[in-house]
XYZ file of C-alpha atoms in Angstrom:
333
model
C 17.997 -53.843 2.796
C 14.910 -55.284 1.675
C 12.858 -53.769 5.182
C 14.147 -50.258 4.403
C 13.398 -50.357 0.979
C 9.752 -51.563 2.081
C 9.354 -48.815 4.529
C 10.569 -46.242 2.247
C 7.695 -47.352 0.404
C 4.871 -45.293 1.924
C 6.867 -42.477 2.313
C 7.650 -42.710 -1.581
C 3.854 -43.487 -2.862
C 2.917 -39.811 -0.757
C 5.652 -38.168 -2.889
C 4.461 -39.307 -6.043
C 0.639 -38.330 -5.090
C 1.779 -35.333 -3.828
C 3.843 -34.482 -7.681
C 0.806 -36.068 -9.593
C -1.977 -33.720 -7.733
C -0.032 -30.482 -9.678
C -1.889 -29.981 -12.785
C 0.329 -31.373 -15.331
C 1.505 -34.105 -17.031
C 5.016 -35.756 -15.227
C 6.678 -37.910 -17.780
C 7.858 -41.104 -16.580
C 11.568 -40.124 -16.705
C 10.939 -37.043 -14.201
C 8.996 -38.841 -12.156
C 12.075 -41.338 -11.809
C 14.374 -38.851 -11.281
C 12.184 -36.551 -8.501
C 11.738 -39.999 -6.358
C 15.377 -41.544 -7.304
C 13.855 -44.337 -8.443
C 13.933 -46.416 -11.486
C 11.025 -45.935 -13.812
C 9.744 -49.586 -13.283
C 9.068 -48.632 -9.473
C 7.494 -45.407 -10.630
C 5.174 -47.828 -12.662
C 4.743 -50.473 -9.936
C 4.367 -46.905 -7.352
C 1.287 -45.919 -9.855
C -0.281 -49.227 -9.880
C 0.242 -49.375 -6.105
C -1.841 -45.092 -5.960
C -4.641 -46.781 -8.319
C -5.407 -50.155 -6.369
C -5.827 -47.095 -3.598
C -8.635 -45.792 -6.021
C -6.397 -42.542 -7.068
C -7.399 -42.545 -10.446
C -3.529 -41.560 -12.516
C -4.117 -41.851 -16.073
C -1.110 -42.547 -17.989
C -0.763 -41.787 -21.768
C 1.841 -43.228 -24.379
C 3.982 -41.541 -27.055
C 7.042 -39.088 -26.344
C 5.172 -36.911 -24.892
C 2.883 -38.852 -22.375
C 3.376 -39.518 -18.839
C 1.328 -39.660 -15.741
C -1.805 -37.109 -14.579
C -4.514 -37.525 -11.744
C -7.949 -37.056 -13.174
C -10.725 -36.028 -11.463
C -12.285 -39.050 -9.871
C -15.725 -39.748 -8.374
C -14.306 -38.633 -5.170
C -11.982 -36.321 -3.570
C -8.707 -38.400 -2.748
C -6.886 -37.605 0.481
C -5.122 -34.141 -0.371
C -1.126 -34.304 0.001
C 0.405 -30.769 0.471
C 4.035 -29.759 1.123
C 4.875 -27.016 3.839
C 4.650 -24.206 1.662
C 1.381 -25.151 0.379
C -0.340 -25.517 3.793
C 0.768 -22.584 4.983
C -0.505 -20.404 2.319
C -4.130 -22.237 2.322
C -4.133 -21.861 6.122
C -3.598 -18.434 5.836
C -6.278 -17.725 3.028
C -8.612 -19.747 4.957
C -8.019 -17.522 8.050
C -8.243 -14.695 6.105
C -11.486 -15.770 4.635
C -13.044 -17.225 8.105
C -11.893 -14.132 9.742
C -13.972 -11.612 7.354
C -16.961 -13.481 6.455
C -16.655 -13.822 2.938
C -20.397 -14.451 1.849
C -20.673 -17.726 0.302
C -17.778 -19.325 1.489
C -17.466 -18.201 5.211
C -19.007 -21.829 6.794
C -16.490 -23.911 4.238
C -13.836 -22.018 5.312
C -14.348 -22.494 8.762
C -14.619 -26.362 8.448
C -12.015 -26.718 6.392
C -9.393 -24.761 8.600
C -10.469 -26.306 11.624
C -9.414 -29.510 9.490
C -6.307 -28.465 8.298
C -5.330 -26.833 11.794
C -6.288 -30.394 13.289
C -3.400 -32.128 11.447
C -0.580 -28.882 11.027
C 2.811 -30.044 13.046
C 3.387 -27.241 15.692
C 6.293 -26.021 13.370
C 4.160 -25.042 10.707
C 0.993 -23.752 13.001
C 3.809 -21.482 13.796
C 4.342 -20.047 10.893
C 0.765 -19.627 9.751
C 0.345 -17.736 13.175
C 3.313 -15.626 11.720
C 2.112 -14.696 8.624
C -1.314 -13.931 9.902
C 0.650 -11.327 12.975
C 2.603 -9.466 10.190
C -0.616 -9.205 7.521
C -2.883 -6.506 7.901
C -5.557 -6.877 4.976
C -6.888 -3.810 2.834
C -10.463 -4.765 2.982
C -12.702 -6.081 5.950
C -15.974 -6.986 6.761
C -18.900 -4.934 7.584
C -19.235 -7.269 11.300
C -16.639 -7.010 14.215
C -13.213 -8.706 13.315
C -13.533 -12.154 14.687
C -9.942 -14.313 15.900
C -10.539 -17.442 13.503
C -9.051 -19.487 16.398
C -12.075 -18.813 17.846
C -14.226 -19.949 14.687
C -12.085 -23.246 14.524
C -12.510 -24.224 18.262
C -15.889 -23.541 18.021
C -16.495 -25.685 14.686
C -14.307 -28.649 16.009
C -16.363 -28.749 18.815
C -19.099 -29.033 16.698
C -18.477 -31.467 14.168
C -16.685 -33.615 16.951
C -19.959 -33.153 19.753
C -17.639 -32.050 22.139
C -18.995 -29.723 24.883
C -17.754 -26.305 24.263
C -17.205 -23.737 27.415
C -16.603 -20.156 27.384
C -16.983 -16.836 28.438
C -19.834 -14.522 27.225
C -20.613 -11.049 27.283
C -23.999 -10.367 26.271
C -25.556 -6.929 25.249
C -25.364 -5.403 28.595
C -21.424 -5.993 29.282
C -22.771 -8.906 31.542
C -19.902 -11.346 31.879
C -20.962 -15.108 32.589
C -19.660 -18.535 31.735
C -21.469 -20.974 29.608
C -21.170 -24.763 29.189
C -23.231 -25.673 25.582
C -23.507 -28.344 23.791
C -22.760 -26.307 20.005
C -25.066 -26.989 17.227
C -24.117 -24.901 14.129
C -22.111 -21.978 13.270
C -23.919 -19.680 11.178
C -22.717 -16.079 9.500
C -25.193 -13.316 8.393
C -22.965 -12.136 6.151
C -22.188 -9.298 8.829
C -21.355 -11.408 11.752
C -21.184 -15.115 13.622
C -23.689 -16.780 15.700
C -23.313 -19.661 17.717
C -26.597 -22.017 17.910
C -26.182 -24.664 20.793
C -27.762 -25.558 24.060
C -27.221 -24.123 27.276
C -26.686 -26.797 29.699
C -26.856 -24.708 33.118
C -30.378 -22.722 30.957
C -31.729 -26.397 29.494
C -32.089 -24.512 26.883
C -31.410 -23.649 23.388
C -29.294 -20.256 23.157
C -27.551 -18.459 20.240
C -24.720 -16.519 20.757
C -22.700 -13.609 19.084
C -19.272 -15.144 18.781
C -17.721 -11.774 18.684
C -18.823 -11.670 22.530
C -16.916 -14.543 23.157
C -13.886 -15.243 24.476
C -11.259 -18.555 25.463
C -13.821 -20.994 24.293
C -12.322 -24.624 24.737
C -13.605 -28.177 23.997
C -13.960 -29.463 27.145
C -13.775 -33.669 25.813
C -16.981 -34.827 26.996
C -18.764 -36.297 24.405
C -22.802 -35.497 23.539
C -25.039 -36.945 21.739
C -26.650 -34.440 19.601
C -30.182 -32.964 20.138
C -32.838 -31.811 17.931
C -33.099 -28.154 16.837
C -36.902 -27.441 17.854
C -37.896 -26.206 14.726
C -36.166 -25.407 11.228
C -32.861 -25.054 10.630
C -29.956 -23.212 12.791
C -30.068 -20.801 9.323
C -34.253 -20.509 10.288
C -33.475 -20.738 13.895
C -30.868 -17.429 13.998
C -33.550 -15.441 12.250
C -36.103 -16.397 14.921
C -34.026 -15.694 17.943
C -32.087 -12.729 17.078
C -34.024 -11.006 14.895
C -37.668 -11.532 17.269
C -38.736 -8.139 18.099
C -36.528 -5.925 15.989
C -37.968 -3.345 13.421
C -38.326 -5.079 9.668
C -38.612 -3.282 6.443
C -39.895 -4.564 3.212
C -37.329 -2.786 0.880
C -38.433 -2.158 -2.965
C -34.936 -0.651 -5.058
C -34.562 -1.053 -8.547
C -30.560 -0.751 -10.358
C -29.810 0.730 -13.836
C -27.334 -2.394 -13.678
C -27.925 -6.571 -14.558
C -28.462 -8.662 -11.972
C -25.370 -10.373 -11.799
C -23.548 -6.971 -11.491
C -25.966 -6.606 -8.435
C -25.961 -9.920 -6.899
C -22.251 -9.747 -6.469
C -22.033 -6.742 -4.550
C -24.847 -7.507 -2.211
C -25.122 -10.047 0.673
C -28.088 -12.480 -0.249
C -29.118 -11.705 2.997
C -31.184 -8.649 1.995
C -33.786 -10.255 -0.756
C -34.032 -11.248 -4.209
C -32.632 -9.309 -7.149
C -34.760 -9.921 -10.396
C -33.926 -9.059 -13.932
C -36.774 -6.359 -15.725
C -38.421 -7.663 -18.792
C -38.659 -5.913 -22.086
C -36.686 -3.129 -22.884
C -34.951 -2.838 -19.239
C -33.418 -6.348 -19.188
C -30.350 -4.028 -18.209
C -32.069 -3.307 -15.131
C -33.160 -5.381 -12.290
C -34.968 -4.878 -8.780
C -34.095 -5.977 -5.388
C -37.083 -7.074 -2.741
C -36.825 -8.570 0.799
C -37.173 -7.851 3.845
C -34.543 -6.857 6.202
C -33.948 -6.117 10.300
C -30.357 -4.615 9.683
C -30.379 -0.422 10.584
C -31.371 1.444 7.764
C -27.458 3.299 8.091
C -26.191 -0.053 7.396
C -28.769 -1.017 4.653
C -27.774 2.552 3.152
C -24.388 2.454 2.721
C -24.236 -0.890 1.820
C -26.597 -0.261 -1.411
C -24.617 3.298 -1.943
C -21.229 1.068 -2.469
C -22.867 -1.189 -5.151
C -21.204 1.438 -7.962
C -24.190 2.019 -10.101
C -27.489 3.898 -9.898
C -30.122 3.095 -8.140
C -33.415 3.944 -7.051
C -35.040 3.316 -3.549
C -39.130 3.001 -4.203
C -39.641 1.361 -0.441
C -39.486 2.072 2.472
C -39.828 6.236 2.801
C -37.168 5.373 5.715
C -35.137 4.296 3.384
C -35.692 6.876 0.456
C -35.203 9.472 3.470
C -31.627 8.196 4.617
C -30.531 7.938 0.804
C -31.568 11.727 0.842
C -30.256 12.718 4.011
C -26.229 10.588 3.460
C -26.315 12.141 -0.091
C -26.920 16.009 1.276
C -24.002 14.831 3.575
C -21.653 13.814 0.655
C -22.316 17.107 -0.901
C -21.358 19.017 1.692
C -18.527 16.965 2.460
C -17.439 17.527 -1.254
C -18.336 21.055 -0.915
C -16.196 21.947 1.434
C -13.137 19.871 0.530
C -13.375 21.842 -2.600
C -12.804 25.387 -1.153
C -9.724 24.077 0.731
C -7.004 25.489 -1.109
């Protein structure tokens, strides 16, 4: 009795971690009765969670119990079924769209989680993403966040990664790399890693690519030539495209601005003195000017374009298009 009492024990002790990391307080009694155990083990079970460095305070009175409190580092995370289904599929959803901010975390943490989902439950996040088709999406092309999560496994493992490509022309090849970074413009993903067969460094579009695999052979990692894979993207794909140095100012704060805009395209500044309502974005950006355009026309307040005259010209020309559009939708009867 004793030795399956003792290996209940671990089983038990993830139980109560996995009850104590819900924001609340859990009174001893409930504790007791969720675990069918007496409250002395619950006691012995805390003790037992805090010689692990889980730090459960524990306050007296008729209303006390026990609470996890932020620590000075994250303990191992406990989730039941439910729960990591529904972060797996957020995650995915997030990965997938390239939500600014947030995309690379997303990408590492799923490719965690995904690592360590039983095949039952990998199921059902595959489910749930099939039958979901969101509302929103982002401005790149859609991107299978299996993909993403190979490709970032491989990376934080330094496993060699091969795959097919397709590059601008509709060339097919296949590439064995040694992957670096994943890095997202906001608009889309780029691979940074080295080309073994090219003994080279390469950066890819991962929207090109398809059935990527770790292949298991280890690497020891190289050194990016210069900068950061960040600095490095910019170098590569952006050598020898058109730049603009954009001037727009927003009857709108900064915050308001900064939220609807990918950081991507400059700085946004408050005005001083009696426009502190106001602010004014500057950079310099390689994207098309018909992207650039309707991306500042969807910020929902006014604005004014001062630089380039490209730009001032295909605000002009898209807004003579919405009136007409408007125009004639208005004589339909």
């Amino acid at each position: 009795m004793t030795g399956a009492t003792g290996a209940q024990t671990p089983i038990r002790l993830l139980q109560l971690l996995s009850l104590l990391q819900t924001p609340r307080e859990w009174p001893g009694s409930e504790l007791s009765e969720r675990l069918g155990v007496s409250r002395r083990t619950v006691r012995r079970d805390v003790d037992r969670l805090r010689d692990l460095g889980y730090p459960v305070q524990a306050t007296q009175g008729a209303l006390g119990g026990y609470r996890l409190v932020a620590g000075k580092a994250m303990p191992p995370l406990v989730l039941d079924d439910e729960e990591a289904v529904a972060i797996a599929v957020g995650l995915r959803a997030g990965a997938g769209h390239a939500v600014e901010g947030v995309e690379e975390a997303s990408v590492r943490a799923l490719a965690k989680l995904e690592q360590v989902l039983p095949a039952r439950l990998r199921h059902r996040v595959s489910a749930l993403q099939i039958a979901t088709m969101p509302l929103t999406s982002g401005d790149g092309a859609s991107i299978a966040p299996e993909t993403l999560t190979v490709m970032a496994s491989a990376a934080a493992g330094h496993e060699r990664l091969r795959f097919s490509y397709r590059a601008g022309d509709g060339t097919e090849s296949r590439r064995l790399t040694e992957p670096y970074r994943l890095v997202s413009t906001g608009r889309r993903w780029y691979l940074v890693a080295y080309d073994i067969d090219r003994e080279d460094w390469r950066t890819f579009r991962v929207d090109r690519v398809s059935e990527p695999f770790a292949t298991g052979a280890r690497f020891a990692p190289r050194e990016l030539p210069k900068g950061d894979a960040a600095e490095f993207i910019r170098q590569s794909v952006w050598r020898g495209q058109e730049s603009y140095e954009i001037d727009v100012t927003f009857a709108a704060p900064a915050e308001f601005v900064v939220a609807r805009l990918p950081s991507a395209l400059g700085t946004v500044e408050p005005l001083p003195g009696p426009d502190a309502h106001h602010c004014r974005l500057r950079g310099t950006v390689t994207d098309s000017l018909e992207w650039l355009t309707v991306r500042l026309a969807m910020t929902d307040c006014d604005f004014t374009a001062h630089e380039p005259p490209e730009l001032v010209d295909s605000l002009r020309e898209l807004g003579s298009r919405l009136t007409r559009a408007a125009g004639d939708a208005g004589a339909v009867t």
